[in-house]
Amino acid sequence: MASQDPVARSADPAPPETGSARIGVIEAVQGPVVDIVCERLPPLDWGLFVRDGDERVTLEVHGELDERRVRAIALHRTSGLRRGMKVFDLGGPLSVPVGAECLGRMLDVFGGPLDGGEALPDAERRSIVARPAPLAEVTAAGGVLETGIKVIDLLCPFVRGGKTGLFGGAGVGKTVLITEFMHAIVKLHEGVSVFAGIGERIREGHELWHDMRDAGVMPRAVMVFGQMDESPGVRFRVGLSALSYAEYLRDSVGKDVLLLIDNVYRFVQAGSEISGLLGRMPATVGYQPTLLTEVAELQERIASTRAGNITSVQAVYVPADDMTDPGVSAIFAHLDTLVVLSRSQAAKGFYPAVDPLQSASKMMSRRFVGDRHYEVAERVREHLARYHELEDIIAMLGLESLSEADRRIVRRARLLQRYLTQPFHVVSQHTGIAGASVPLSRTLDDCEAFLRGEHDDAPEEACYMRGAMEAARQ
């Protein structure tokens, strides 16, 4: 990912240490957990550091053991730390350097470079632990944010300034769909994107960085990574670091900011690891007792204000494809739009593998999207649902056993299934198929034509992996 070691202890840029006060000494070290005897008790979420020769280990306070001792989580490797080492005060919670120079960069949880470039200027810093915007400044959802992806815009539209979750197991296309959203927000809306890679594999981050550069998206994007092999404290905080950059760009640039998180479930897992390290009793299904609070601290800061919008798209891994998992349910409660990626859709070759019957949006109402969009979406859903009901009968008795009306519905549903597939720009080099972006108005026109029967005689392959039907006819 970069020429430097991404988990090197000295990698994080920090404010000057002149005048940094000693706060105590190390009492015990157990893995990433460090117990500290303090001369004065720091508050929770406070930043500390230890000097080990030329290297520095950053710590974050997560618990108080008694009136003189705190328990902290190290955000670097703890090899070399020992009892009696002096611990110093960072002067506040962890912070990252912000500025216009962050665009086009790939950074770590501390705002340090992972792309081999120069460190960001340290003129302005933002704490990664902050309160949400005041309620008086928060603005409501401002309409549909078009992505150019047919199945999303039609059936589960994104809300400008809202939160969308991409739910699916491993290997169904969550990361590819997220990178296509980055491409859409830059190309269609001239906004900026912030990508948070929580617990990403170094290979995935390296490939995504190159894909974004090749697609011409990186100059309007910031990528913040906390990698899989790093401390759980890093994986727990990297989402907040990325959110700090999104808030800065919202307040300073004032344009649409797209915050993409891959994968927010790993944030929940990191919190569970930290909870176990701190000695807390597990709660439901082994999750941490603070699960709902931790998810809310992240989600409630994703808000739009008068200065600009933050629209969030979050990939959510679903363990064992169980949508009732407590970790998944805690995230689901904060979302406006639910996009379910189905393994059965992917097995049929329908990409994006969005399940049109399980995916939904709270904003899919006549008042929000208008009468025409609502009616077309409902009729498409009805056709696909009826086809799903008839699939077993067709498999056992054949298509000829259906009535004429049902055969017509099945024919149109199969055409619509293939029409809602789409080639993506960000993978065009791998697939050899040029990416397609379709405006919502064109998608509605095409779906109305399918529902009227204008394409009943068209071969199914003419609708598969195409943009608009006008392009397919040509």
CSV table of C-alpha atoms in Angstrom, one decimal:
chain,number,residue,atom,x,y,z
A,1,MET,CA,0.0,0.0,0.0
A,2,ALA,CA,2.9,2.3,0.7
A,3,SER,CA,6.6,2.1,1.0
A,4,GLN,CA,6.4,2.7,4.8
A,5,ASP,CA,5.1,0.2,7.4
A,6,PRO,CA,1.5,1.2,7.9
A,7,VAL,CA,1.6,0.1,11.5
A,8,ALA,CA,5.0,1.6,12.4
A,9,ARG,CA,4.8,3.2,15.8
A,10,SER,CA,6.1,6.6,14.7
A,11,ALA,CA,3.7,6.9,11.7
A,12,ASP,CA,1.1,9.1,13.3
A,13,PRO,CA,1.4,12.9,13.0
A,14,ALA,CA,0.7,14.6,16.2
A,15,PRO,CA,0.8,18.1,17.7
A,16,PRO,CA,4.1,19.3,19.0
A,17,GLU,CA,5.1,17.7,22.3
A,18,THR,CA,6.8,20.6,23.9
A,19,GLY,CA,5.3,21.0,27.3
A,20,SER,CA,3.6,17.6,27.2
A,21,ALA,CA,2.9,16.8,30.8
A,22,ARG,CA,3.7,13.5,32.4
A,23,ILE,CA,0.5,11.9,33.6
A,24,GLY,CA,1.7,8.6,35.2
A,25,VAL,CA,3.6,5.4,34.7
A,26,ILE,CA,2.8,2.0,33.2
A,27,GLU,CA,1.6,-0.6,35.7
A,28,ALA,CA,0.9,-3.5,33.4
A,29,VAL,CA,0.9,-4.5,29.7
A,30,GLN,CA,-1.3,-7.3,28.4
A,31,GLY,CA,-1.4,-7.3,24.6
A,32,PRO,CA,-2.9,-4.0,23.5
A,33,VAL,CA,-4.2,-3.3,27.0
A,34,VAL,CA,-2.1,-0.9,29.1
A,35,ASP,CA,-2.9,-0.2,32.8
A,36,ILE,CA,-1.5,3.2,34.0
A,37,VAL,CA,-1.1,4.6,37.5
A,38,CYS,CA,-1.9,8.2,37.2
A,39,GLU,CA,-0.8,11.3,39.0
A,40,ARG,CA,-4.1,12.9,37.8
A,41,LEU,CA,-6.9,11.0,36.3
A,42,PRO,CA,-7.6,11.7,32.5
A,43,PRO,CA,-11.1,11.5,31.2
A,44,LEU,CA,-12.4,8.7,29.0
A,45,ASP,CA,-11.4,8.8,25.3
A,46,TRP,CA,-8.3,10.9,26.2
A,47,GLY,CA,-5.1,10.6,24.2
A,48,LEU,CA,-1.8,9.5,25.9
A,49,PHE,CA,1.5,8.5,24.6
A,50,VAL,CA,4.7,6.6,25.7
A,51,ARG,CA,8.2,7.1,24.3
A,52,ASP,CA,10.2,4.0,23.6
A,53,GLY,CA,13.5,5.4,22.3
A,54,ASP,CA,12.7,7.1,19.0
A,55,GLU,CA,9.3,5.5,18.6
A,56,ARG,CA,6.1,6.6,20.1
A,57,VAL,CA,3.1,4.5,21.2
A,58,THR,CA,-0.3,6.2,21.2
A,59,LEU,CA,-2.8,5.1,23.8
A,60,GLU,CA,-6.5,6.0,24.3
A,61,VAL,CA,-8.2,5.8,27.7
A,62,HIS,CA,-11.2,3.4,27.7
A,63,GLY,CA,-11.8,2.7,31.4
A,64,GLU,CA,-11.2,3.7,35.0
A,65,LEU,CA,-10.1,1.0,37.4
A,66,ASP,CA,-10.1,3.1,40.5
A,67,GLU,CA,-9.4,6.6,41.7
A,68,ARG,CA,-5.7,6.4,40.6
A,69,ARG,CA,-5.6,3.9,37.7
A,70,VAL,CA,-7.0,3.8,34.2
A,71,ARG,CA,-7.0,1.2,31.5
A,72,ALA,CA,-6.0,2.3,28.0
A,73,ILE,CA,-5.9,0.6,24.5
A,74,ALA,CA,-2.7,1.0,22.5
A,75,LEU,CA,-3.1,2.0,18.9
A,76,HIS,CA,0.4,0.7,18.0
A,77,ARG,CA,2.3,-2.5,18.8
A,78,THR,CA,3.2,-2.7,22.5
A,79,SER,CA,6.4,-4.8,22.1
A,80,GLY,CA,9.1,-3.0,24.1
A,81,LEU,CA,6.7,-1.4,26.6
A,82,ARG,CA,7.4,-2.3,30.3
A,83,ARG,CA,6.4,-1.4,33.8
A,84,GLY,CA,7.5,2.0,35.1
A,85,MET,CA,7.7,3.7,31.7
A,86,LYS,CA,6.5,7.3,31.8
A,87,VAL,CA,3.2,8.1,30.2
A,88,PHE,CA,2.5,11.6,28.8
A,89,ASP,CA,-0.6,13.6,28.0
A,90,LEU,CA,-1.5,14.4,24.4
A,91,GLY,CA,-3.6,17.3,25.6
A,92,GLY,CA,-7.0,16.0,24.3
A,93,PRO,CA,-8.6,13.2,22.4
A,94,LEU,CA,-7.0,11.8,19.3
A,95,SER,CA,-7.0,14.3,16.4
A,96,VAL,CA,-6.3,14.4,12.7
A,97,PRO,CA,-4.8,17.2,10.5
A,98,VAL,CA,-7.4,18.6,8.1
A,99,GLY,CA,-7.2,20.9,5.1
A,100,ALA,CA,-7.9,21.0,1.4
A,101,GLU,CA,-4.6,19.0,0.9
A,102,CYS,CA,-6.4,15.9,2.2
A,103,LEU,CA,-8.2,15.4,-1.2
A,104,GLY,CA,-6.5,12.8,-3.3
A,105,ARG,CA,-4.8,11.2,-0.4
A,106,MET,CA,-4.8,7.8,1.3
A,107,LEU,CA,-4.4,8.2,5.1
A,108,ASP,CA,-4.3,6.1,8.3
A,109,VAL,CA,-6.3,6.6,11.5
A,110,PHE,CA,-4.0,9.4,12.6
A,111,GLY,CA,-4.1,11.3,9.3
A,112,GLY,CA,-0.6,10.0,8.3
A,113,PRO,CA,0.2,9.2,4.7
A,114,LEU,CA,-0.3,5.6,3.4
A,115,ASP,CA,0.3,6.5,-0.2
A,116,GLY,CA,4.0,7.3,0.1
A,117,GLY,CA,3.3,11.1,-0.1
A,118,GLU,CA,4.2,13.9,2.2
A,119,ALA,CA,2.5,14.4,5.5
A,120,LEU,CA,-0.5,16.7,5.6
A,121,PRO,CA,0.2,20.3,6.9
A,122,ASP,CA,-0.5,20.5,10.6
A,123,ALA,CA,-2.1,24.0,10.5
A,124,GLU,CA,-5.6,22.8,11.6
A,125,ARG,CA,-6.6,19.6,13.5
A,126,ARG,CA,-9.9,18.1,14.4
A,127,SER,CA,-10.7,15.8,17.3
A,128,ILE,CA,-12.0,12.4,16.0
A,129,VAL,CA,-14.3,12.2,19.1
A,130,ALA,CA,-16.9,14.9,18.9
A,131,ARG,CA,-20.5,15.6,19.5
A,132,PRO,CA,-23.1,15.5,16.7
A,133,ALA,CA,-24.0,18.8,15.0
A,134,PRO,CA,-26.6,20.8,17.1
A,135,LEU,CA,-30.1,19.8,16.3
A,136,ALA,CA,-31.0,23.4,15.3
A,137,GLU,CA,-28.3,23.3,12.5
A,138,VAL,CA,-29.3,19.8,11.2
A,139,THR,CA,-31.3,19.9,7.9
A,140,ALA,CA,-33.8,17.2,6.8
A,141,ALA,CA,-33.4,14.9,3.8
A,142,GLY,CA,-33.3,16.9,0.6
A,143,GLY,CA,-34.6,14.6,-2.1
A,144,VAL,CA,-33.3,11.7,-4.1
A,145,LEU,CA,-29.6,11.5,-4.8
A,146,GLU,CA,-29.3,9.9,-8.3
A,147,THR,CA,-26.5,7.3,-8.7
A,148,GLY,CA,-27.1,6.3,-12.3
A,149,ILE,CA,-27.6,2.7,-11.1
A,150,LYS,CA,-31.0,1.6,-12.4
A,151,VAL,CA,-32.1,-0.9,-9.7
A,152,ILE,CA,-31.0,1.5,-6.9
A,153,ASP,CA,-32.6,4.6,-8.3
A,154,LEU,CA,-35.8,2.8,-9.2
A,155,LEU,CA,-36.5,0.6,-6.2
A,156,CYS,CA,-34.5,1.8,-3.2
A,157,PRO,CA,-33.4,5.4,-4.0
A,158,PHE,CA,-30.7,7.0,-2.0
A,159,VAL,CA,-31.7,10.0,0.1
A,160,ARG,CA,-29.6,13.1,-0.2
A,161,GLY,CA,-28.2,13.6,3.3
A,162,GLY,CA,-29.5,10.1,4.4
A,163,LYS,CA,-27.9,6.8,5.4
A,164,THR,CA,-27.9,3.7,3.2
A,165,GLY,CA,-26.8,0.2,4.2
A,166,LEU,CA,-25.6,-2.4,1.8
A,167,PHE,CA,-26.3,-5.8,3.5
A,168,GLY,CA,-24.8,-9.0,2.2
A,169,GLY,CA,-22.5,-11.9,3.0
A,170,ALA,CA,-19.0,-12.3,1.7
A,171,GLY,CA,-18.4,-12.1,-2.1
A,172,VAL,CA,-21.7,-10.6,-3.3
A,173,GLY,CA,-20.3,-7.3,-4.5
A,174,LYS,CA,-20.5,-4.8,-1.6
A,175,THR,CA,-17.1,-3.2,-2.3
A,176,VAL,CA,-17.6,-3.0,-6.0
A,177,LEU,CA,-21.0,-1.3,-5.5
A,178,ILE,CA,-19.5,1.2,-3.0
A,179,THR,CA,-16.7,2.2,-5.4
A,180,GLU,CA,-19.2,2.8,-8.1
A,181,PHE,CA,-21.0,5.2,-5.8
A,182,MET,CA,-17.8,7.1,-5.4
A,183,HIS,CA,-17.5,7.3,-9.2
A,184,ALA,CA,-21.1,8.5,-9.4
A,185,ILE,CA,-20.9,11.2,-6.7
A,186,VAL,CA,-17.7,12.7,-8.3
A,187,LYS,CA,-18.9,12.4,-12.0
A,188,LEU,CA,-22.6,13.2,-11.7
A,189,HIS,CA,-22.7,15.6,-8.7
A,190,GLU,CA,-19.2,17.0,-8.7
A,191,GLY,CA,-19.1,16.3,-5.0
A,192,VAL,CA,-16.3,14.8,-2.9
A,193,SER,CA,-16.0,11.3,-1.3
A,194,VAL,CA,-14.5,10.0,1.9
A,195,PHE,CA,-13.9,6.3,2.0
A,196,ALA,CA,-13.4,4.6,5.4
A,197,GLY,CA,-11.8,1.1,5.2
A,198,ILE,CA,-12.4,-0.6,8.5
A,199,GLY,CA,-10.5,-3.8,8.9
A,200,GLU,CA,-9.6,-4.0,5.2
A,201,ARG,CA,-7.0,-6.4,3.9
A,202,ILE,CA,-3.9,-4.6,2.6
A,203,ARG,CA,-4.5,-6.2,-0.8
A,204,GLU,CA,-8.0,-4.8,-1.0
A,205,GLY,CA,-6.8,-1.3,-0.1
A,206,HIS,CA,-4.0,-1.4,-2.6
A,207,GLU,CA,-6.3,-2.6,-5.4
A,208,LEU,CA,-9.0,0.0,-4.5
A,209,TRP,CA,-6.5,2.8,-4.5
A,210,HIS,CA,-5.2,1.9,-8.0
A,211,ASP,CA,-8.8,1.4,-9.3
A,212,MET,CA,-9.8,4.8,-8.0
A,213,ARG,CA,-6.7,6.5,-9.6
A,214,ASP,CA,-7.4,4.7,-12.9
A,215,ALA,CA,-11.0,5.8,-12.8
A,216,GLY,CA,-10.0,9.4,-12.3
A,217,VAL,CA,-11.9,9.6,-8.9
A,218,MET,CA,-9.0,10.1,-6.5
A,219,PRO,CA,-8.5,13.9,-6.9
A,220,ARG,CA,-12.0,14.4,-5.3
A,221,ALA,CA,-11.7,11.6,-2.7
A,222,VAL,CA,-10.1,10.9,0.6
A,223,MET,CA,-9.3,7.3,1.7
A,224,VAL,CA,-8.8,6.5,5.4
A,225,PHE,CA,-7.7,2.9,6.2
A,226,GLY,CA,-7.5,0.9,9.4
A,227,GLN,CA,-6.1,-2.4,8.3
A,228,MET,CA,-7.0,-5.9,9.5
A,229,ASP,CA,-3.7,-6.6,11.2
A,230,GLU,CA,-3.7,-3.4,13.3
A,231,SER,CA,-4.8,-3.0,16.9
A,232,PRO,CA,-8.6,-3.2,17.6
A,233,GLY,CA,-8.3,0.4,18.8
A,234,VAL,CA,-7.3,1.5,15.3
A,235,ARG,CA,-10.2,-0.4,13.7
A,236,PHE,CA,-12.6,1.0,16.3
A,237,ARG,CA,-11.5,4.6,15.6
A,238,VAL,CA,-10.8,4.7,11.9
A,239,GLY,CA,-14.5,5.3,11.1
A,240,LEU,CA,-14.5,8.4,13.3
A,241,SER,CA,-11.3,9.6,11.6
A,242,ALA,CA,-13.0,9.4,8.2
A,243,LEU,CA,-16.1,11.1,9.6
A,244,SER,CA,-13.9,14.0,10.9
A,245,TYR,CA,-12.7,14.5,7.3
A,246,ALA,CA,-16.3,14.3,6.0
A,247,GLU,CA,-17.4,16.9,8.5
A,248,TYR,CA,-14.5,19.2,7.6
A,249,LEU,CA,-15.3,18.9,3.8
A,250,ARG,CA,-19.0,19.5,4.6
A,251,ASP,CA,-18.3,22.6,6.6
A,252,SER,CA,-15.5,24.0,4.3
A,253,VAL,CA,-16.4,22.9,0.8
A,254,GLY,CA,-20.1,23.0,1.2
A,255,LYS,CA,-20.9,20.4,-1.5
A,256,ASP,CA,-22.3,16.9,-1.4
A,257,VAL,CA,-20.0,14.7,0.6
A,258,LEU,CA,-20.4,11.0,0.2
A,259,LEU,CA,-19.1,9.0,3.2
A,260,LEU,CA,-18.5,5.4,2.3
A,261,ILE,CA,-17.8,2.8,5.1
A,262,ASP,CA,-16.5,-0.7,4.3
A,263,ASN,CA,-17.2,-2.5,6.5
A,264,VAL,CA,-19.2,-1.0,9.4
A,265,TYR,CA,-19.8,-4.4,10.9
A,266,ARG,CA,-16.0,-4.6,11.5
A,267,PHE,CA,-16.4,-1.5,13.6
A,268,VAL,CA,-18.9,-3.5,15.8
A,269,GLN,CA,-16.4,-6.4,15.9
A,270,ALA,CA,-13.6,-4.1,17.0
A,271,GLY,CA,-15.8,-2.7,19.8
A,272,SER,CA,-16.5,-6.2,20.9
A,273,GLU,CA,-12.8,-7.0,21.0
A,274,ILE,CA,-12.1,-3.9,23.1
A,275,SER,CA,-15.0,-4.7,25.4
A,276,GLY,CA,-13.5,-8.2,26.0
A,277,LEU,CA,-10.0,-6.7,26.6
A,278,LEU,CA,-11.4,-4.3,29.2
A,279,GLY,CA,-13.0,-7.2,31.1
A,280,ARG,CA,-16.7,-6.3,30.5
A,281,MET,CA,-19.3,-9.0,30.6
A,282,PRO,CA,-20.7,-9.8,27.2
A,283,ALA,CA,-24.3,-9.2,26.5
A,284,THR,CA,-26.7,-10.6,23.8
A,285,VAL,CA,-25.1,-13.3,21.6
A,286,GLY,CA,-21.7,-12.3,23.0
A,287,TYR,CA,-21.7,-8.7,21.8
A,288,GLN,CA,-20.5,-5.9,24.0
A,289,PRO,CA,-23.0,-4.3,26.4
A,290,THR,CA,-22.2,-0.9,24.9
A,291,LEU,CA,-23.1,-1.9,21.4
A,292,LEU,CA,-26.1,0.4,20.8
A,293,THR,CA,-24.2,3.4,22.3
A,294,GLU,CA,-21.1,2.8,20.2
A,295,VAL,CA,-23.1,2.5,16.9
A,296,ALA,CA,-25.1,5.6,17.8
A,297,GLU,CA,-21.9,7.6,18.5
A,298,LEU,CA,-20.8,6.9,14.9
A,299,GLN,CA,-24.2,7.2,13.1
A,300,GLU,CA,-25.6,10.3,14.8
A,301,ARG,CA,-22.6,12.4,13.6
A,302,ILE,CA,-23.5,11.5,10.0
A,303,ALA,CA,-25.8,14.5,9.4
A,304,SER,CA,-26.4,17.3,7.0
A,305,THR,CA,-26.3,21.0,8.0
A,306,ARG,CA,-27.0,24.3,6.4
A,307,ALA,CA,-23.3,24.2,5.2
A,308,GLY,CA,-23.6,21.0,3.2
A,309,ASN,CA,-24.8,17.4,3.0
A,310,ILE,CA,-23.2,14.2,4.2
A,311,THR,CA,-24.7,11.2,2.5
A,312,SER,CA,-23.5,7.9,3.9
A,313,VAL,CA,-23.3,4.5,2.2
A,314,GLN,CA,-22.3,1.7,4.5
A,315,ALA,CA,-21.4,-1.9,3.6
A,316,VAL,CA,-22.7,-4.2,6.4
A,317,TYR,CA,-21.5,-7.8,6.5
A,318,VAL,CA,-24.3,-10.1,7.6
A,319,PRO,CA,-22.9,-13.1,9.6
A,320,ALA,CA,-24.4,-16.4,8.4
A,321,ASP,CA,-26.8,-14.3,6.2
A,322,ASP,CA,-28.8,-13.7,9.5
A,323,MET,CA,-30.5,-10.3,9.3
A,324,THR,CA,-31.7,-10.6,12.9
A,325,ASP,CA,-28.1,-10.6,14.3
A,326,PRO,CA,-27.9,-8.0,17.1
A,327,GLY,CA,-24.9,-6.3,15.5
A,328,VAL,CA,-26.8,-6.0,12.2
A,329,SER,CA,-30.0,-4.9,13.9
A,330,ALA,CA,-28.2,-2.1,15.8
A,331,ILE,CA,-26.9,-0.6,12.5
A,332,PHE,CA,-30.2,-1.1,10.7
A,333,ALA,CA,-32.1,1.1,13.2
A,334,HIS,CA,-30.2,4.2,11.9
A,335,LEU,CA,-30.6,3.7,8.2
A,336,ASP,CA,-33.0,5.3,5.7
A,337,THR,CA,-32.4,2.9,2.8
A,338,LEU,CA,-31.8,-0.9,2.9
A,339,VAL,CA,-30.1,-2.5,-0.1
A,340,VAL,CA,-29.9,-6.3,0.3
A,341,LEU,CA,-27.4,-8.0,-1.9
A,342,SER,CA,-28.5,-11.6,-2.6
A,343,ARG,CA,-26.3,-14.6,-3.1
A,344,SER,CA,-29.0,-16.1,-5.4
A,345,GLN,CA,-29.0,-13.0,-7.6
A,346,ALA,CA,-25.2,-13.3,-7.9
A,347,ALA,CA,-25.4,-17.0,-8.7
A,348,LYS,CA,-27.7,-16.2,-11.6
A,349,GLY,CA,-25.2,-13.6,-12.9
A,350,PHE,CA,-27.4,-10.6,-12.1
A,351,TYR,CA,-25.1,-7.8,-11.1
A,352,PRO,CA,-25.4,-5.6,-9.1
A,353,ALA,CA,-26.8,-8.5,-7.1
A,354,VAL,CA,-29.6,-6.4,-5.4
A,355,ASP,CA,-32.6,-8.3,-4.2
A,356,PRO,CA,-35.5,-6.1,-5.5
A,357,LEU,CA,-38.0,-7.7,-3.1
A,358,GLN,CA,-36.0,-7.3,0.2
A,359,SER,CA,-34.5,-3.9,-0.6
A,360,ALA,CA,-36.5,-0.9,0.5
A,361,SER,CA,-36.3,2.8,1.4
A,362,LYS,CA,-38.2,4.7,4.0
A,363,MET,CA,-38.5,7.5,1.5
A,364,MET,CA,-40.3,5.4,-1.1
A,365,SER,CA,-43.6,7.4,-0.9
A,366,ARG,CA,-45.6,9.4,-3.3
A,367,ARG,CA,-44.9,12.6,-1.3
A,368,PHE,CA,-41.1,12.1,-1.6
A,369,VAL,CA,-40.5,10.6,-5.0
A,370,GLY,CA,-43.6,11.6,-6.8
A,371,ASP,CA,-46.6,9.7,-8.2
A,372,ARG,CA,-44.9,8.5,-11.4
A,373,HIS,CA,-41.8,7.1,-9.8
A,374,TYR,CA,-43.8,5.4,-7.0
A,375,GLU,CA,-46.3,3.8,-9.3
A,376,VAL,CA,-43.6,2.4,-11.7
A,377,ALA,CA,-41.6,1.1,-8.8
A,378,GLU,CA,-44.6,-0.7,-7.3
A,379,ARG,CA,-45.6,-2.3,-10.6
A,380,VAL,CA,-42.1,-3.5,-11.3
A,381,ARG,CA,-42.0,-5.0,-7.8
A,382,GLU,CA,-45.4,-6.6,-8.3
A,383,HIS,CA,-44.2,-8.3,-11.5
A,384,LEU,CA,-41.0,-9.6,-9.9
A,385,ALA,CA,-42.9,-10.8,-6.8
A,386,ARG,CA,-45.5,-12.7,-8.9
A,387,TYR,CA,-42.7,-14.3,-10.9
A,388,HIS,CA,-41.0,-15.4,-7.7
A,389,GLU,CA,-44.3,-17.0,-6.6
A,390,LEU,CA,-44.6,-18.9,-9.8
A,391,GLU,CA,-41.0,-20.1,-10.1
A,392,ASP,CA,-41.8,-23.4,-8.3
A,393,ILE,CA,-44.8,-24.1,-10.5
A,394,ILE,CA,-42.8,-23.4,-13.6
A,395,ALA,CA,-40.0,-25.7,-12.5
A,396,MET,CA,-42.4,-28.6,-11.8
A,397,LEU,CA,-45.1,-28.2,-14.5
A,398,GLY,CA,-43.6,-25.9,-17.1
A,399,LEU,CA,-44.5,-22.4,-18.4
A,400,GLU,CA,-47.4,-23.9,-20.4
A,401,SER,CA,-49.3,-24.7,-17.3
A,402,LEU,CA,-49.8,-21.0,-16.5
A,403,SER,CA,-52.6,-18.8,-17.6
A,404,GLU,CA,-52.0,-16.3,-20.5
A,405,ALA,CA,-51.9,-13.4,-18.0
A,406,ASP,CA,-49.4,-15.1,-15.8
A,407,ARG,CA,-47.2,-16.0,-18.8
A,408,ARG,CA,-47.2,-12.4,-19.8
A,409,ILE,CA,-46.2,-11.3,-16.3
A,410,VAL,CA,-43.4,-13.9,-16.2
A,411,ARG,CA,-42.1,-12.8,-19.6
A,412,ARG,CA,-42.0,-9.1,-18.6
A,413,ALA,CA,-40.5,-9.9,-15.2
A,414,ARG,CA,-37.6,-11.9,-16.8
A,415,LEU,CA,-36.9,-9.0,-19.1
A,416,LEU,CA,-37.0,-6.5,-16.2
A,417,GLN,CA,-34.6,-8.7,-14.2
A,418,ARG,CA,-32.1,-8.5,-17.0
A,419,TYR,CA,-32.7,-4.8,-17.6
A,420,LEU,CA,-31.9,-4.0,-14.0
A,421,THR,CA,-28.4,-5.5,-14.4
A,422,GLN,CA,-25.7,-3.0,-15.3
A,423,PRO,CA,-22.0,-2.8,-16.2
A,424,PHE,CA,-20.0,-0.6,-13.8
A,425,HIS,CA,-17.3,2.0,-14.7
A,426,VAL,CA,-14.9,1.0,-11.9
A,427,VAL,CA,-14.6,-2.6,-13.2
A,428,SER,CA,-14.7,-2.0,-16.9
A,429,GLN,CA,-11.0,-2.8,-17.2
A,430,HIS,CA,-11.6,-6.2,-15.7
A,431,THR,CA,-14.8,-7.1,-17.5
A,432,GLY,CA,-14.1,-5.6,-20.9
A,433,ILE,CA,-17.6,-4.0,-20.9
A,434,ALA,CA,-17.8,-0.2,-20.9
A,435,GLY,CA,-19.6,1.2,-17.8
A,436,ALA,CA,-23.1,2.6,-18.1
A,437,SER,CA,-24.8,5.4,-16.1
A,438,VAL,CA,-28.6,5.8,-16.7
A,439,PRO,CA,-30.6,8.9,-15.5
A,440,LEU,CA,-33.6,8.1,-13.4
A,441,SER,CA,-36.0,9.6,-16.0
A,442,ARG,CA,-34.7,7.2,-18.6
A,443,THR,CA,-35.0,4.3,-16.3
A,444,LEU,CA,-38.7,5.2,-15.6
A,445,ASP,CA,-39.3,5.5,-19.4
A,446,ASP,CA,-37.8,2.1,-20.1
A,447,CYS,CA,-39.7,0.4,-17.2
A,448,GLU,CA,-43.0,1.9,-18.4
A,449,ALA,CA,-42.3,0.5,-21.9
A,450,PHE,CA,-41.6,-3.0,-20.4
A,451,LEU,CA,-44.8,-2.9,-18.4
A,452,ARG,CA,-46.8,-1.8,-21.5
A,453,GLY,CA,-45.5,-4.8,-23.4
A,454,GLU,CA,-43.5,-2.8,-25.9
A,455,HIS,CA,-40.4,-5.1,-25.5
A,456,ASP,CA,-42.3,-8.4,-25.2
A,457,ASP,CA,-40.7,-9.7,-28.4
A,458,ALA,CA,-37.2,-8.6,-27.5
A,459,PRO,CA,-34.6,-11.4,-26.7
A,460,GLU,CA,-33.6,-11.5,-23.1
A,461,GLU,CA,-29.9,-11.2,-23.8
A,462,ALA,CA,-30.6,-7.8,-25.5
A,463,CYS,CA,-31.6,-6.4,-22.0
A,464,TYR,CA,-28.7,-8.0,-20.0
A,465,MET,CA,-25.8,-5.8,-18.9
A,466,ARG,CA,-26.8,-2.8,-20.8
A,467,GLY,CA,-27.6,0.8,-20.0
A,468,ALA,CA,-30.8,2.4,-21.3
A,469,MET,CA,-32.9,0.4,-23.8
A,470,GLU,CA,-32.2,3.0,-26.5
A,471,ALA,CA,-28.5,2.0,-26.3
A,472,ALA,CA,-29.5,-1.7,-26.4
A,473,ARG,CA,-31.6,-1.3,-29.5
A,474,GLN,CA,-28.7,0.5,-31.2
